[in-house]
Structure formats: C-alpha cells, structure tokens
mmCIF file of C-alpha atoms in Angstrom:
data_model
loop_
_atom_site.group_PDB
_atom_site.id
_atom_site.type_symbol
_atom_site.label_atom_id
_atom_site.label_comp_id
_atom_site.label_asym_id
_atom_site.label_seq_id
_atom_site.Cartn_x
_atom_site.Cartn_y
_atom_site.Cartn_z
ATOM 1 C CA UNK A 1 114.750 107.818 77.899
ATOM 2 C CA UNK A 2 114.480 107.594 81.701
ATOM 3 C CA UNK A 3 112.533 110.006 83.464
ATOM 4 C CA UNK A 4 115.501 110.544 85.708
ATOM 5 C CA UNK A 5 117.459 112.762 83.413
ATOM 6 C CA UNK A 6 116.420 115.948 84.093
ATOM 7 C CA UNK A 7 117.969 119.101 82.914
ATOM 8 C CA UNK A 8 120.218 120.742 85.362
ATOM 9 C CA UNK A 9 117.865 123.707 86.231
ATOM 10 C CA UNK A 10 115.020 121.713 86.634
ATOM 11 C CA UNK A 11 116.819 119.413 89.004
ATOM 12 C CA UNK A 12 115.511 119.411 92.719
ATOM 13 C CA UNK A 13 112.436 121.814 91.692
ATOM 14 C CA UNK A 14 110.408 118.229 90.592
ATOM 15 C CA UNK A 15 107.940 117.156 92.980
ATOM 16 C CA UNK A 16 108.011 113.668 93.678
ATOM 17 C CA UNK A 17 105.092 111.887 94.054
ATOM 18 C CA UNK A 18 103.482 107.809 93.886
ATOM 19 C CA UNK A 19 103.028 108.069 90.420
ATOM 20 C CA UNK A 20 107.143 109.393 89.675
ATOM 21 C CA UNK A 21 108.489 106.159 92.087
ATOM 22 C CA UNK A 22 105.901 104.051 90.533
ATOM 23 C CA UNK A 23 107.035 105.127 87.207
ATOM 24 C CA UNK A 24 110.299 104.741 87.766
ATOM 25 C CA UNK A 25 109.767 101.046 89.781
ATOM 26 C CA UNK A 26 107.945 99.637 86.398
ATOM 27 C CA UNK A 27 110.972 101.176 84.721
ATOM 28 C CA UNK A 28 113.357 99.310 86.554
ATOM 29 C CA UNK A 29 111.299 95.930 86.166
ATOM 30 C CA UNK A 30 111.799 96.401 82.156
ATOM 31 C CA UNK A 31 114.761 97.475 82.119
ATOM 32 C CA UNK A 32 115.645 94.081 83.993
ATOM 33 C CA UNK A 33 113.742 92.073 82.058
ATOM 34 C CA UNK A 34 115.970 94.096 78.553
ATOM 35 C CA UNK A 35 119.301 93.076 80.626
ATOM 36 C CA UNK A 36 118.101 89.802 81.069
ATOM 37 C CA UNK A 37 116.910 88.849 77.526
ATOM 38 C CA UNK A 38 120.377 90.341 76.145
ATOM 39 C CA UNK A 39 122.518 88.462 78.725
ATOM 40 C CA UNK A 40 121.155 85.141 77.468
ATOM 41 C CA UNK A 41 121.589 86.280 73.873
ATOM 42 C CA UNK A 42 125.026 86.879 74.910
ATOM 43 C CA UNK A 43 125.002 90.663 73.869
ATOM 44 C CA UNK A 44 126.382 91.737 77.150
ATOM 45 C CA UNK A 45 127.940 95.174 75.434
ATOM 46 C CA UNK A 46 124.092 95.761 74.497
ATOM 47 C CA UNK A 47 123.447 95.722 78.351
ATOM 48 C CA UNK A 48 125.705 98.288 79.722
ATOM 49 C CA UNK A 49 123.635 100.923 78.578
ATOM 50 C CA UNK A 50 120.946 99.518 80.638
ATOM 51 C CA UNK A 51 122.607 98.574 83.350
ATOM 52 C CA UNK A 52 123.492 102.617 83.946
ATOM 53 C CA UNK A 53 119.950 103.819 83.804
ATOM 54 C CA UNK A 54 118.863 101.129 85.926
ATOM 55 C CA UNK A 55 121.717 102.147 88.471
ATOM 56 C CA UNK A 56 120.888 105.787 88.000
ATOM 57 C CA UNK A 57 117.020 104.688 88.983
ATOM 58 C CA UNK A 58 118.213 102.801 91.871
ATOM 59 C CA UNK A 59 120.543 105.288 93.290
ATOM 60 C CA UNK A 60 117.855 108.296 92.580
ATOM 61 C CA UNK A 61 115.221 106.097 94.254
ATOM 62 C CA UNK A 62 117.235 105.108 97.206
ATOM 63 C CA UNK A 63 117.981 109.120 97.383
ATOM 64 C CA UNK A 64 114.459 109.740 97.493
ATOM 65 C CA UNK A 65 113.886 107.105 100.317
ATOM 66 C CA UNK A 66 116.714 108.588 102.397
ATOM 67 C CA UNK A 67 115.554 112.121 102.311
ATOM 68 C CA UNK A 68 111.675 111.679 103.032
ATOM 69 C CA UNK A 69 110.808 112.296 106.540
ATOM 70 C CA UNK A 70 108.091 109.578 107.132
ATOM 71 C CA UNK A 71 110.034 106.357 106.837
ATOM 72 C CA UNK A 72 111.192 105.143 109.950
ATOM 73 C CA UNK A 73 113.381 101.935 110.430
ATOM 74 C CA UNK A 74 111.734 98.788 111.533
ATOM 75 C CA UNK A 75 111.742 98.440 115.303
ATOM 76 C CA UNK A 76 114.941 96.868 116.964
ATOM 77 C CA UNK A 77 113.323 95.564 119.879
ATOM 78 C CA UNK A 78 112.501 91.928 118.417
ATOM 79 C CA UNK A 79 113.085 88.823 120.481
ATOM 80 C CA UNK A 80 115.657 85.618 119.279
ATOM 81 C CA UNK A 81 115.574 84.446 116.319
ATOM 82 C CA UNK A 82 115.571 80.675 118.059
ATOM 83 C CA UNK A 83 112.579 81.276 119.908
ATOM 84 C CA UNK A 84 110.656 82.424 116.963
ATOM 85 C CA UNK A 85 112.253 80.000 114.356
ATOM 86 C CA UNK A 86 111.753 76.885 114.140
ATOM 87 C CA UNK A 87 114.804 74.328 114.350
ATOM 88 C CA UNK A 88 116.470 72.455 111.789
ATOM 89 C CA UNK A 89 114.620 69.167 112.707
ATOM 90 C CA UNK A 90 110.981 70.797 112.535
ATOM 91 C CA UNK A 91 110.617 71.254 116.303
ATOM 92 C CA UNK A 92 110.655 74.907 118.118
ATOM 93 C CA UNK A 93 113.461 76.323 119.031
ATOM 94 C CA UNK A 94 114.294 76.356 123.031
#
C-alpha cells in the first residue's frame, strides 16, 4: 500500500522529510516499471490500479513542492537561445 494513504485525522499532522519524498520517488519508479511490464503483457485493466497510486504520488509530491518555502524558480534573466545554441549546421549561432 502507498505511504500516501493516510487516515483522515492523521492527514496534514505528518512531517515530511528526505526520507518520505525519497520513499515515495522509489515508489513511483516501481510502480512504473509494474505499469510497464503489464502494458506489454497486454493486461492494461491490471494497470489502472497502478496508474492511481502513481497519480496520487505525483499529485501529493507536486503538493509538497508547491507548499515548501525554499524552492525558488530558476532565474528568468537568461540570454537567446541562438547565441548559446549552436545552429543546425554545427556552427554558433549569430
């Protein structure tokens, strides 16, 4: 069972910590790797089941991101992408 489910009046007392996210990232990576295996069986029913606790994760995780008060967005100020990437043909962009 994923730790996510957690009973209603624990809910929001947890402390989240490394170890939870990293929990819950290894998780995720099986639960892919379950989704994927069925999927090439062909058992696609099989996967829904996974497919919800892996959304769950994701949404929970991306909750967790949003709320935390030390990550800041990567700094806008960045110059062209055509002076900084090189052309088609190999040669700088100019």
């Amino acid at each position: 069972m994923s730790i996510v489910f957690v009973p209603k009046k624990l809910r929001g007392k947890a402390k989240v910590n490394q170890e939870t996210i990293q929990r819950l990232l290894d998780e995720n990576d099986q639960l892919i790797r379950c989704i994927t295996e069925y999927m090439q069986k062909g058992r696609a029913v099989e996967c829904v089941q996974y497919q919800q606790i892996l959304h769950r994760n994701i949404v929970y995780l991306a909750t967790i991101a949003d709320a935390s008060p030390d990550n800041t967005p990567p700094s806008t100020n960045s110059t062209s992408n055509e002076t900084s990437m090189p052309s088609v043909n190999g040669q700088g962009g100019s």
